[in-house]
PDB file of C-alpha atoms in Angstrom:
ATOM      1  CA  TYR A   1      -9.724 -14.649   7.401  1.00  0.00           C
ATOM      2  CA  CYS A   2      -8.486 -16.298   4.708  1.00  0.00           C
ATOM      3  CA  LYS A   3      -6.127 -19.231   6.074  1.00  0.00           C
ATOM      4  CA  GLN A   4      -4.622 -19.987   3.215  1.00  0.00           C
ATOM      5  CA  GLY A   5      -1.414 -18.278   3.864  1.00  0.00           C
ATOM      6  CA  PHE A   6       0.849 -16.078   1.621  1.00  0.00           C
ATOM      7  CA  PRO A   7       2.205 -15.304  -0.855  1.00  0.00           C
ATOM      8  CA  TYR A   8      -0.976 -13.519  -2.593  1.00  0.00           C
ATOM      9  CA  SER A   9      -1.258 -11.256  -5.424  1.00  0.00           C
ATOM     10  CA  MET A  10      -1.935  -7.563  -4.658  1.00  0.00           C
ATOM     11  CA  GLU A  11      -5.241  -7.867  -6.292  1.00  0.00           C
ATOM     12  CA  ARG A  12      -6.161 -10.512  -4.441  1.00  0.00           C
ATOM     13  CA  VAL A  13      -5.176  -8.725  -0.958  1.00  0.00           C
ATOM     14  CA  SER A  14      -6.681  -5.677  -1.949  1.00  0.00           C
ATOM     15  CA  PHE A  15      -9.945  -7.579  -2.772  1.00  0.00           C
ATOM     16  CA  PHE A  16      -9.960  -9.059   1.001  1.00  0.00           C
ATOM     17  CA  VAL A  17      -9.144  -5.794   2.500  1.00  0.00           C
ATOM     18  CA  THR A  18     -12.003  -4.187   0.598  1.00  0.00           C
ATOM     19  CA  PHE A  19     -14.463  -7.181   1.632  1.00  0.00           C
ATOM     20  CA  PHE A  20     -13.755  -7.444   5.073  1.00  0.00           C
ATOM     21  CA  SER A  21     -13.952  -3.656   5.705  1.00  0.00           C
ATOM     22  CA  GLN A  22     -17.471  -3.777   4.335  1.00  0.00           C
ATOM     23  CA  THR A  23     -18.638  -7.129   5.929  1.00  0.00           C
ATOM     24  CA  GLY A  24     -16.806  -7.389   9.025  1.00  0.00           C
ATOM     25  CA  GLU A  25     -14.587 -10.173  10.319  1.00  0.00           C
ATOM     26  CA  TRP A  26     -15.774 -13.774  10.403  1.00  0.00           C
ATOM     27  CA  THR A  27     -15.783 -15.144  13.794  1.00  0.00           C
ATOM     28  CA  ASP A  28     -14.639 -18.942  14.281  1.00  0.00           C
ATOM     29  CA  HIS A  29     -18.113 -19.759  15.428  1.00  0.00           C
ATOM     30  CA  GLU A  30     -19.383 -18.450  11.901  1.00  0.00           C
ATOM     31  CA  GLN A  31     -16.534 -20.180  10.238  1.00  0.00           C
ATOM     32  CA  SER A  32     -18.050 -23.344  11.795  1.00  0.00           C
ATOM     33  CA  LEU A  33     -21.572 -22.709  10.806  1.00  0.00           C
ATOM     34  CA  LEU A  34     -20.392 -22.134   7.324  1.00  0.00           C
ATOM     35  CA  THR A  35     -18.757 -25.483   7.280  1.00  0.00           C
ATOM     36  CA  ARG A  36     -21.770 -26.930   8.873  1.00  0.00           C
ATOM     37  CA  ALA A  37     -24.468 -25.393   6.265  1.00  0.00           C
ATOM     38  CA  MET A  38     -21.949 -26.438   3.385  1.00  0.00           C
ATOM     39  CA  ILE A  39     -22.504 -30.025   4.831  1.00  0.00           C
ATOM     40  CA  LYS A  40     -26.206 -29.433   5.101  1.00  0.00           C
ATOM     41  CA  PHE A  41     -26.868 -28.434   1.813  1.00  0.00           C
ATOM     42  CA  PRO A  42     -24.259 -30.114  -0.562  1.00  0.00           C
ATOM     43  CA  GLY A  43     -23.288 -29.044  -4.011  1.00  0.00           C
ATOM     44  CA  GLY A  44     -26.578 -29.645  -6.275  1.00  0.00           C
ATOM     45  CA  THR A  45     -28.862 -28.336  -3.832  1.00  0.00           C
ATOM     46  CA  PRO A  46     -31.112 -25.710  -5.188  1.00  0.00           C
ATOM     47  CA  ASN A  47     -30.343 -22.414  -4.244  1.00  0.00           C
ATOM     48  CA  ARG A  48     -27.416 -23.525  -1.972  1.00  0.00           C
ATOM     49  CA  TRP A  49     -26.011 -20.290  -1.423  1.00  0.00           C
ATOM     50  CA  ASP A  50     -29.158 -18.512  -0.361  1.00  0.00           C
ATOM     51  CA  LYS A  51     -29.915 -21.378   2.042  1.00  0.00           C
ATOM     52  CA  ILE A  52     -26.605 -21.349   3.562  1.00  0.00           C
ATOM     53  CA  ALA A  53     -26.778 -17.456   3.838  1.00  0.00           C
ATOM     54  CA  VAL A  54     -30.110 -17.525   5.695  1.00  0.00           C
ATOM     55  CA  GLU A  55     -28.711 -20.276   8.111  1.00  0.00           C
ATOM     56  CA  ILE A  56     -25.486 -17.910   8.996  1.00  0.00           C
ATOM     57  CA  GLY A  57     -27.096 -14.906   9.043  1.00  0.00           C
ATOM     58  CA  ARG A  58     -24.987 -13.476   6.459  1.00  0.00           C
ATOM     59  CA  SER A  59     -25.484 -12.205   2.736  1.00  0.00           C
ATOM     60  CA  VAL A  60     -25.275 -14.618  -0.245  1.00  0.00           C
ATOM     61  CA  GLU A  61     -22.198 -12.517  -1.450  1.00  0.00           C
ATOM     62  CA  GLU A  62     -20.475 -12.867   1.941  1.00  0.00           C
ATOM     63  CA  VAL A  63     -20.864 -16.653   2.313  1.00  0.00           C
ATOM     64  CA  SER A  64     -19.996 -17.542  -1.181  1.00  0.00           C
ATOM     65  CA  HIS A  65     -16.776 -15.250  -0.865  1.00  0.00           C
ATOM     66  CA  LEU A  66     -15.553 -17.037   2.359  1.00  0.00           C
ATOM     67  CA  ALA A  67     -16.313 -20.536   1.067  1.00  0.00           C
ATOM     68  CA  ALA A  68     -14.044 -19.651  -1.826  1.00  0.00           C
ATOM     69  CA  CYS A  69     -11.454 -18.507   0.336  1.00  0.00           C
ATOM     70  CA  LEU A  70     -11.248 -21.132   2.723  1.00  0.00           C
ATOM     71  CA  TYR A  71     -12.263 -24.195   0.333  1.00  0.00           C
ATOM     72  CA  PHE A  72     -11.568 -23.539  -3.260  1.00  0.00           C
ATOM     73  CA  VAL A  73      -8.407 -21.660  -3.501  1.00  0.00           C
TER      74      VAL A  73
END
């Protein structure tokens, strides 16, 4: 889930409802793994999101979207 708080636009809320209904909600443990993987594979690492996805066991789309929600919004 996104911890940024509201208000969000309806388009953004719709995106997250659709996204999480397809992928399942992230556990706190998975979010922790994402944070650790982003440190292990810093920006500039070749195929960074592929490596992070393998590390966590989620798709590249899933990890990049959650990272954008948690860290880049």
